[in-house]
Short mmCIF file of C-alpha atoms and ligand atoms in Angstrom, two decimals:
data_model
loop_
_atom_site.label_atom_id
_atom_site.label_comp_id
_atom_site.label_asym_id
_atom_site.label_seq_id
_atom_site.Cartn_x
_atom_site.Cartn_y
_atom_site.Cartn_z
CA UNK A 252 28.96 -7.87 -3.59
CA UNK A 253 32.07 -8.23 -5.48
CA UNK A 254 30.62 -10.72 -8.19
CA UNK A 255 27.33 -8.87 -8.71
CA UNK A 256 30.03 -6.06 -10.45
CA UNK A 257 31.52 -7.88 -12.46
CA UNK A 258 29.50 -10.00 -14.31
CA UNK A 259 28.41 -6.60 -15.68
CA UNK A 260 29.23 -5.15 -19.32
CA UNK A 261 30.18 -2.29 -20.26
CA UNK A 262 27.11 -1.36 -21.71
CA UNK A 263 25.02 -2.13 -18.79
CA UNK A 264 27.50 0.23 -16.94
CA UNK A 265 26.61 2.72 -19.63
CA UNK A 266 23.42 2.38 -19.54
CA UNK A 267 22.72 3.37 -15.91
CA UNK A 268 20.74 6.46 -15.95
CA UNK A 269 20.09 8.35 -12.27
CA UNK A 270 16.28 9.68 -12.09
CA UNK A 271 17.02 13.33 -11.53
CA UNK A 272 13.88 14.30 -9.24
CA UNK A 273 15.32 17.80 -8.24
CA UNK A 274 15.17 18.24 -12.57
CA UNK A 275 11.53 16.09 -13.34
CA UNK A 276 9.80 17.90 -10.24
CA UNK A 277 10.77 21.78 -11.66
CA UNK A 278 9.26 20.52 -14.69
CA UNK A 279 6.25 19.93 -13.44
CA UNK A 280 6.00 22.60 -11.01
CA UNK A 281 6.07 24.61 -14.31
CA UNK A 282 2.78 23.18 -15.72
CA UNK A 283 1.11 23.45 -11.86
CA UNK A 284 2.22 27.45 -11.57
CA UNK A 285 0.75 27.62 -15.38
CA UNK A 286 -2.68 25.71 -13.95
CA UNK A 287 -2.56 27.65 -10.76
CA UNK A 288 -2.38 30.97 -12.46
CA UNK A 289 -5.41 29.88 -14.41
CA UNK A 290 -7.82 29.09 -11.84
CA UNK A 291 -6.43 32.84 -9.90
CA UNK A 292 -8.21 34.04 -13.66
CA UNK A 293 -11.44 32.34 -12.57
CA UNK A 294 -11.26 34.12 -9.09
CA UNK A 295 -10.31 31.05 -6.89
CA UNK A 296 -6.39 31.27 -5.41
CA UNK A 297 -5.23 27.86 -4.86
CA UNK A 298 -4.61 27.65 -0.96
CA UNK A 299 -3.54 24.87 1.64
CA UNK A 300 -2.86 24.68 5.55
CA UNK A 301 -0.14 23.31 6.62
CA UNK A 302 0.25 22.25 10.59
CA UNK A 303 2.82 21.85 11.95
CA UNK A 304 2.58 20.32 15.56
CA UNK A 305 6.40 21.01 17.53
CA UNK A 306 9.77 21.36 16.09
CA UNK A 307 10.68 17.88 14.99
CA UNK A 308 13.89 19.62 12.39
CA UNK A 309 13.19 17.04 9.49
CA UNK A 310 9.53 17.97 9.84
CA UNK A 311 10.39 21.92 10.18
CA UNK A 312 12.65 21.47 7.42
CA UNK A 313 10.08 19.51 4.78
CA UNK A 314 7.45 22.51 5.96
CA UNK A 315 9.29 24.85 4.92
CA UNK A 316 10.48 23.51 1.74
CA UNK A 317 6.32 22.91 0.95
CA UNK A 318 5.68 26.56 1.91
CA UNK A 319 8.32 27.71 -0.46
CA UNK A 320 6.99 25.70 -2.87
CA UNK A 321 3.81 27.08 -2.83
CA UNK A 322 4.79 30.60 -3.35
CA UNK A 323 7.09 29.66 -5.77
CA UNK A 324 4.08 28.26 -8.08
CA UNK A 325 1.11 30.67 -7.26
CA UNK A 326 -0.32 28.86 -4.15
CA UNK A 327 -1.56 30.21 -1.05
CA UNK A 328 -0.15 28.68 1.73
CA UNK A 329 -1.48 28.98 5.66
CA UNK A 330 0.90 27.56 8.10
CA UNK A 331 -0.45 26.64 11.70
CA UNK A 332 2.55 26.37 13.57
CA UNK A 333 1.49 24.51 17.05
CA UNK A 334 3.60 24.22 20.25
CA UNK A 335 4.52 20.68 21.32
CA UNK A 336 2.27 20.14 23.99
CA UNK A 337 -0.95 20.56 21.85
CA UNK A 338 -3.49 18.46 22.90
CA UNK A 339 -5.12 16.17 20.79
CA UNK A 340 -8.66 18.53 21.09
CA UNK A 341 -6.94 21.66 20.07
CA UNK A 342 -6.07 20.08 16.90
CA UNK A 343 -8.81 18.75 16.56
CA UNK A 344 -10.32 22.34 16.59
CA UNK A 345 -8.01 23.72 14.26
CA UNK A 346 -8.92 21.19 11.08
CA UNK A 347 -12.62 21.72 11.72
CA UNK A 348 -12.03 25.63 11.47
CA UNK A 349 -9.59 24.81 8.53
CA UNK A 350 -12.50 22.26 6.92
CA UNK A 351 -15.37 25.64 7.15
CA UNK A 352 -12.74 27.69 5.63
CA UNK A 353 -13.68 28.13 1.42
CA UNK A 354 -10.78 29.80 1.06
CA UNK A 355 -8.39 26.69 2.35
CA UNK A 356 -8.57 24.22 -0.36
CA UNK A 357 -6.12 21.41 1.26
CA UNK A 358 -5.16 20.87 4.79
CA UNK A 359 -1.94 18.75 5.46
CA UNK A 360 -0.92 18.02 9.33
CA UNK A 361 2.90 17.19 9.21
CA UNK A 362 3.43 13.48 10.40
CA UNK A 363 5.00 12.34 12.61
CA UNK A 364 2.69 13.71 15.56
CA UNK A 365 3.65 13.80 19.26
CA UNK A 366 2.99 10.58 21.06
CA UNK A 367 0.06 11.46 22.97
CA UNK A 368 -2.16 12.73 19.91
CA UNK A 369 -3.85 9.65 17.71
CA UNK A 370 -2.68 10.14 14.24
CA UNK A 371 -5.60 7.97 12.99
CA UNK A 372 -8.19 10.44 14.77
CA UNK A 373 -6.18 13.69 13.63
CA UNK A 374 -6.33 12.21 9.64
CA UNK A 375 -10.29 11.41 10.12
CA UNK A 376 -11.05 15.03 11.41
CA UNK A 377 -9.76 16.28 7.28
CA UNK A 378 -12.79 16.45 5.01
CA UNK A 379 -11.86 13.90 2.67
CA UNK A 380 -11.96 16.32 -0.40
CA UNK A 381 -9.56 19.03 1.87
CA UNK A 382 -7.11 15.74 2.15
CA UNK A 383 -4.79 16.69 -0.52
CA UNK A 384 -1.98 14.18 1.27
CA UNK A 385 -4.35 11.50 0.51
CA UNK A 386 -4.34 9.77 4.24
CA UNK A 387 -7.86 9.69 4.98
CA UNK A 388 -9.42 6.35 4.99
CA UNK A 389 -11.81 7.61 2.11
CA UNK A 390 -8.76 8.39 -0.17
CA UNK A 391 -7.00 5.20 0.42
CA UNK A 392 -10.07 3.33 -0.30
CA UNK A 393 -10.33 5.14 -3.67
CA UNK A 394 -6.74 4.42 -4.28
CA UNK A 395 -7.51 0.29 -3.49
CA UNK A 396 -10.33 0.68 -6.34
CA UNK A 397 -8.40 2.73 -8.61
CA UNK A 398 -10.52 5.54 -8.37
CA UNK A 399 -9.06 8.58 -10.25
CA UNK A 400 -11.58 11.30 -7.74
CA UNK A 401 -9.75 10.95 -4.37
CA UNK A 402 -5.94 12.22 -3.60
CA UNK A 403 -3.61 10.08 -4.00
CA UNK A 404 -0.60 9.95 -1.11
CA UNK A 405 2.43 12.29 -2.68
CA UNK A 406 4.80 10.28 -1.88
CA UNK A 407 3.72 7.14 -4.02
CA UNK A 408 1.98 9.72 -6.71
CA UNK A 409 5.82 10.86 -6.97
CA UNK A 410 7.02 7.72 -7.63
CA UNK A 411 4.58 6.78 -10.06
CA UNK A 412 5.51 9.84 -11.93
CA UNK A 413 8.97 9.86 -11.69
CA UNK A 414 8.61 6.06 -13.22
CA UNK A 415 6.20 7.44 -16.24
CA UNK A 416 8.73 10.40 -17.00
CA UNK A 417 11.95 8.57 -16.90
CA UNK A 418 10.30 6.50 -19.61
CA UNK A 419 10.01 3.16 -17.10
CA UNK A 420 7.88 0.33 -18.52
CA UNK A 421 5.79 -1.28 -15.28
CA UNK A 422 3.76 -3.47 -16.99
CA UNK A 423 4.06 -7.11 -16.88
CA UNK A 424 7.22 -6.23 -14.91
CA UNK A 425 7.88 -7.65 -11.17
CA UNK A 426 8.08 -4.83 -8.47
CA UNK A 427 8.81 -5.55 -4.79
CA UNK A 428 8.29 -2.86 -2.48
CA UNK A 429 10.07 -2.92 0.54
CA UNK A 430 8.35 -1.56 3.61
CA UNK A 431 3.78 -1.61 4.38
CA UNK A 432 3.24 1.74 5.62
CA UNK A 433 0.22 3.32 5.32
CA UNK A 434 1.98 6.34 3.79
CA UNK A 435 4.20 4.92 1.13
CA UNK A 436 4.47 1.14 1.06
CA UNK A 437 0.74 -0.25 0.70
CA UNK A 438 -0.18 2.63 -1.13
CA UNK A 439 2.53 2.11 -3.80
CA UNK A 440 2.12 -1.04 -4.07
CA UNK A 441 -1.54 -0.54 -5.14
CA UNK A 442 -0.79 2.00 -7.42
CA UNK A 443 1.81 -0.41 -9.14
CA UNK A 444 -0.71 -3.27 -9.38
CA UNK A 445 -3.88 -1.28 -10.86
CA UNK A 446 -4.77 -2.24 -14.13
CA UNK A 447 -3.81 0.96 -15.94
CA UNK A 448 -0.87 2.55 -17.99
CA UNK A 449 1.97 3.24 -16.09
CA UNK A 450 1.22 0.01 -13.56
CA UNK A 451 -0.21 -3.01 -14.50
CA UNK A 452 2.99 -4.82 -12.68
CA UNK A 453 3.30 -7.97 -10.47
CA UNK A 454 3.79 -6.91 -6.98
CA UNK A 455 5.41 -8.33 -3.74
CA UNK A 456 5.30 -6.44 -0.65
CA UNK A 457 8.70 -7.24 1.67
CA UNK A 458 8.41 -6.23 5.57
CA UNK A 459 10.18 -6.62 8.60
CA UNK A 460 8.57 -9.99 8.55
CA UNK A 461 9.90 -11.40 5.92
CA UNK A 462 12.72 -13.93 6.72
CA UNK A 463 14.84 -13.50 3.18
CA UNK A 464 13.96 -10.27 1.67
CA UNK A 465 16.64 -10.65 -0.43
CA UNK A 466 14.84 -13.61 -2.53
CA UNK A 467 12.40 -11.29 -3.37
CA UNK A 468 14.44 -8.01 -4.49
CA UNK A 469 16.70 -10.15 -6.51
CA UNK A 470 13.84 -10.56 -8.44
CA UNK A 471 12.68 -6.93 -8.89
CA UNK A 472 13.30 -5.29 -12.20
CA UNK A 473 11.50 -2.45 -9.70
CA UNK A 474 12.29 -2.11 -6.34
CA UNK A 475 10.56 0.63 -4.16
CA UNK A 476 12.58 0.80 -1.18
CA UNK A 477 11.07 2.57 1.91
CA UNK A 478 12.03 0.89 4.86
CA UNK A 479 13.66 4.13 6.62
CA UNK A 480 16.83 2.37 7.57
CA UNK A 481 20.39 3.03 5.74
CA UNK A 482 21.75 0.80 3.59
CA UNK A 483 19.15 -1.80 3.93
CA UNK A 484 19.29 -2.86 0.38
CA UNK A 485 22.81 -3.52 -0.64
CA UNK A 486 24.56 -5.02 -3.93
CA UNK A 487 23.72 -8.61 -3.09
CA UNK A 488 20.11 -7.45 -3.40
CA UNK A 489 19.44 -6.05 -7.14
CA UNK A 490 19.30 -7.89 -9.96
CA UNK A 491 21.59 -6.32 -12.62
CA UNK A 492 19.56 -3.93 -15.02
CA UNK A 493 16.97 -3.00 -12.16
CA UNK A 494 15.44 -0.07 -11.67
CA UNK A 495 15.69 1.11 -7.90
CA UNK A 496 13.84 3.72 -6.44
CA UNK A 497 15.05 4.83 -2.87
CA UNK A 498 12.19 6.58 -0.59
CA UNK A 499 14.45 6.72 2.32
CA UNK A 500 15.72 9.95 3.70
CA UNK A 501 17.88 9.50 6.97
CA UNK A 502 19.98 11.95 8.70
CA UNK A 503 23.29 10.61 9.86
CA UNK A 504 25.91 12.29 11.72
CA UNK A 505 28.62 13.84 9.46
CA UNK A 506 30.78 16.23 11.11
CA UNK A 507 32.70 17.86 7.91
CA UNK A 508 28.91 19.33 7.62
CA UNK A 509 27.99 22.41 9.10
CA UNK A 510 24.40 21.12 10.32
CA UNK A 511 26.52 18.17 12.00
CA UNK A 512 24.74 15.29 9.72
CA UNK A 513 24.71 13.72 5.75
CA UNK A 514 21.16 12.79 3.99
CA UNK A 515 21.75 9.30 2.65
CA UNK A 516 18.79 6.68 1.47
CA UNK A 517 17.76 3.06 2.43
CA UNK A 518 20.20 1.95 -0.83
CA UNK A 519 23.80 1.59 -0.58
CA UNK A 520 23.73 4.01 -3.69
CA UNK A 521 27.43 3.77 -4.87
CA UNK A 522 27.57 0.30 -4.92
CA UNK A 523 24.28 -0.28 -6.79
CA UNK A 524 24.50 2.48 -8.78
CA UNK A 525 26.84 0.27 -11.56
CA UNK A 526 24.62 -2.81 -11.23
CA UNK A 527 20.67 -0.90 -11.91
CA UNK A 528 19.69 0.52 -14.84
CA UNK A 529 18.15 3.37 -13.10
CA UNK A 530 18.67 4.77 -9.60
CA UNK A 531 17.24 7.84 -7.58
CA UNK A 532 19.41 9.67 -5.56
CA UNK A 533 18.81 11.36 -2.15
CA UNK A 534 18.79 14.13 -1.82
CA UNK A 535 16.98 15.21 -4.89
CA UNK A 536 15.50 11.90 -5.85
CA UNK A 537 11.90 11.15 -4.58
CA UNK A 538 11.57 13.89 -1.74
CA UNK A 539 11.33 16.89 -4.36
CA UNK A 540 8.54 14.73 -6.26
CA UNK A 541 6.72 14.17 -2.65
CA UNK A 542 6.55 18.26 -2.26
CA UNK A 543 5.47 18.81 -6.41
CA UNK A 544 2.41 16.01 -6.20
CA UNK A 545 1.22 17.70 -2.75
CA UNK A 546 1.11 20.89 -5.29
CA UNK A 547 -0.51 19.20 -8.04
CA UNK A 548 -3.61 17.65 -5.15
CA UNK A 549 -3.90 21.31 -3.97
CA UNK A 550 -4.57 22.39 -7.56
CA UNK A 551 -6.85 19.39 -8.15
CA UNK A 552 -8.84 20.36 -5.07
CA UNK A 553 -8.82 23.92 -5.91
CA UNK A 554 -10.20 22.99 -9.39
CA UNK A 555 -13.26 21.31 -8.14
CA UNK A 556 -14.58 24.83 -6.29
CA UNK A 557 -13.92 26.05 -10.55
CA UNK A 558 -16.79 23.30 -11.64
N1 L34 B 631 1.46 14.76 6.47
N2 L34 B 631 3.64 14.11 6.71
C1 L34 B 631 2.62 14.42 5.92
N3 L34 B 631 2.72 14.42 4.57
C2 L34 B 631 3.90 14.07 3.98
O1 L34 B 631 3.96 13.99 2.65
C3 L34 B 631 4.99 13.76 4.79
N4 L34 B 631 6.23 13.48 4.27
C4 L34 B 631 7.06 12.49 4.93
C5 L34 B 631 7.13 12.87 6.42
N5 L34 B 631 5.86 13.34 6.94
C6 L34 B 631 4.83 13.76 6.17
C7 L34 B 631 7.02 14.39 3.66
O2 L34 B 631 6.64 15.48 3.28
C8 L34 B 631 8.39 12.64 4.22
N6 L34 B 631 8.28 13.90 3.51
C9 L34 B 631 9.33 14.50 2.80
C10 L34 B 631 9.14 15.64 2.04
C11 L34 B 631 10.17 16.24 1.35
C12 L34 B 631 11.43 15.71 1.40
C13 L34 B 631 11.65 14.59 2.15
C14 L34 B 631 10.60 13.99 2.85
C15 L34 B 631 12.52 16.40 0.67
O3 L34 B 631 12.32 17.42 0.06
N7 L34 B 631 13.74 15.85 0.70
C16 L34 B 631 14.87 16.46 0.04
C17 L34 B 631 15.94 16.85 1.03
C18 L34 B 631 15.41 17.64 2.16
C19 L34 B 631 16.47 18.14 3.11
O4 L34 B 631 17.47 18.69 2.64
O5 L34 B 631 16.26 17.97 4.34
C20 L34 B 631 15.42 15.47 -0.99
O6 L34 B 631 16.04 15.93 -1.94
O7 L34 B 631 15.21 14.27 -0.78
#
C-alpha cells in the first residue's frame, strides 16, 4: 500500500480532482425543473409512484430523499407506502392501477423487496414505458442494443454522466467494473462498451468469482466499483492516475453519530484518494446522481404523453 504512494509526484497528487455529485446533480436538477415547468405549460404535470413495500431505513431514507426531489424540481410525486406483510398479489394490484393511471407517468417499487414477493414478477407487472428505473426486461434489452427509447437504470445513467461532466475520456480506455448486478454492474458495463461518445471503452466485468480481482483493477484507468462491501478495493488495487468511481453506500456502526452509524463506500477512499486522478466520494458522490437521472426518466416519460 505503502509503495503505491510513493512512487507518486507531486503533480499527480495535484492533480487528483474528487467528482462532486452533491454539486453536478443540482446542476442538472436545474435544467430538469426548467423542462418540467415546460411540459406543466403544455398541460401535462410530470408525475411518478413511488412504493415503498416495509420500513427497510436505507430504503425509507432514499424514498424520501426521491420525494423531495421531486417537489423540489416541479414533479408530482405519489408515494404508496405498503406494510411489510404485503403479499405478492396486492402489489401486484397496485402497479396495474398505477399502469391505467394517465396521470402517473413513472412507477418505481423500492428494491430490495421482502423475501416472499418475486422481484422479477413485481418489475414485469411495470409497463415498460411507466419503468422510469429502467429494470424491466424490455429496458435492459434496449440498453444491450444501445437503444436511446427505453430508460436507462439511474444508477449507471448517473455514472455515465458524472463521467461526461467531469470531463472523463472513456474511449479506447480500459474500465473494469466490479460487481454483475442486474441494477448497476451489467448495466454499466454495457453502457461503457456501446459504441458512442462518452463510452466506446474496453470492459472487464470482476465478480465474486473471480480468483485475482486485483489483476484486473490494476489495469483500470476506470474502475466502477459496486460490490456493496467496505473497503473492497484498497491501494494495492488502482493503478496511479485512475479514475475510481465508488457505487457503494454501506452503513456502519459509528457511535460519535447521532443515528448510531457512518456512510462509507466499497473504496478505501483516503488511501486512494492520492493515488487516482479522480475519485467520488460517499456520501454525495454517485447516490445524488442515482435520485437526479430517476428525475430526468420521469421527465422523458412525461414528454412522450407531449408528442
Ligand atoms: N427500485 N430500488 C429501486 N431503484 C433504485 O434506484 C434503487 N436504488 C438503490 C437501492 N434500491 C433501489 C437507490 O435509489 C440504491 N439507491 C440509492 C439512492 C440514493 C442514494 C443512495 C442509494 C443517496 O442519495 N445516497 C446519499 C446518502 C444518503 C443517506 O444519507 O442515507 C449519498 O450522498 O450517497
Amino acid at each position: 500500500m505503502q509503495r503505491a504512494v510513493t512512487i507518486l509526484t507531486i503533480s499527480q497528487i495535484r492533480s487528483m480532482k474528487i467528482i462532486d455529485g452533491k454539486k453536478i446533480a443540482a446542476q442538472i436538477r436545474v435544467e430538469i425543473a426548467r423542462e418540467a415547468a415546460d411540459l406543466v405549460r403544455l398541460g401535462i404535470t410530470p408525475g411518478i409512484a413511488v412504493i415503498l413495500v416495509g420500513d427497510n431505513p436505507a430504503s425509507v431514507s432514499y424514498v424520501t430523499a426521491k420525494e423531495r426531489a421531486c417537489s423540489e424540481t416541479g414533479i408530482r410525486s405519489f408515494m404508496s407506502r405498503m406494510p411489510v406483510e404485503t403479499t405478492q398479489d396486492e402489489l401486484i394490484n397496485e402497479i396495474k392501477r398505477l399502469n391505467a393511471d394517465d396521470s402517473v407517468h413513472g412507477i418505481l417499487v423500492q428494491l430490495p423487496l421482502p423475501k416472499h414477493i418475486d422481484e422479477s414478477a413485481i418489475i414485469r407487472a411495470i409497463a415498460p414505458e411507466k419503468d422510469v428505473d429502467g429494470f424491466h426486461p424490455i429496458n435492459l434489452g434496449k440498453l444491450l442494443l444501445g437503444e436511446d427509447d427505453g430508460f436507462t437504470s439511474c444508477t449507471p445513467a448517473g455514472i455515465m454522466e458524472l463521467l461526461v461532466r467531469s470531463g472523463v475520456d472513456t474511449s479506447g480506455k480500459h474500465a473494469v467494473v466490479l460487481g454483475r448486478s442486474n441494477i448497476v454492474g451489467k448495466p454499466v458495463a454495457n453502457l461503457l462498451l456501446q459504441k458512442k461518445d462518452g463510452a466506446n471503452a474496453t470492459v472487464t466485468i470482476c465478480h465474486t468469482g473471480t480468483p485475482d480481482a486485483t489483476h484486473f483493477t490494476r489495469q483500470a484507468d476506470i474502475l466502477i466499483v459496486a460490490a456493496g462491501r467496505p473497503n473492497t478495493v484498497t491501494a494495492d488495487m488502482i493503478k496511479p492516475g485512475a479514475v475510481v468511481i465508488d457505487v457503494g453506500v454501506n452503513r456502519v456502526p459509528d457511535t460519535s453519530k447521532k443515528s448510531g452509524f457512518r456512510l462509507v463506500g466499497d473504496v478505501d477512499f483516503d488511501a486512494i484518494a492520492p493515488i487516482a486522478s479522480f475519485v467520488t466520494p460517499v456520501p454525495g458522490g454517485v447516490g445524488p446522481m442515482t435520485i437526479t437521472m430517476l428525475l430526468a426518466n420521469t421527465i422523458k416519460a412525461a414528454r412522450r404523453c407531449a408528442t
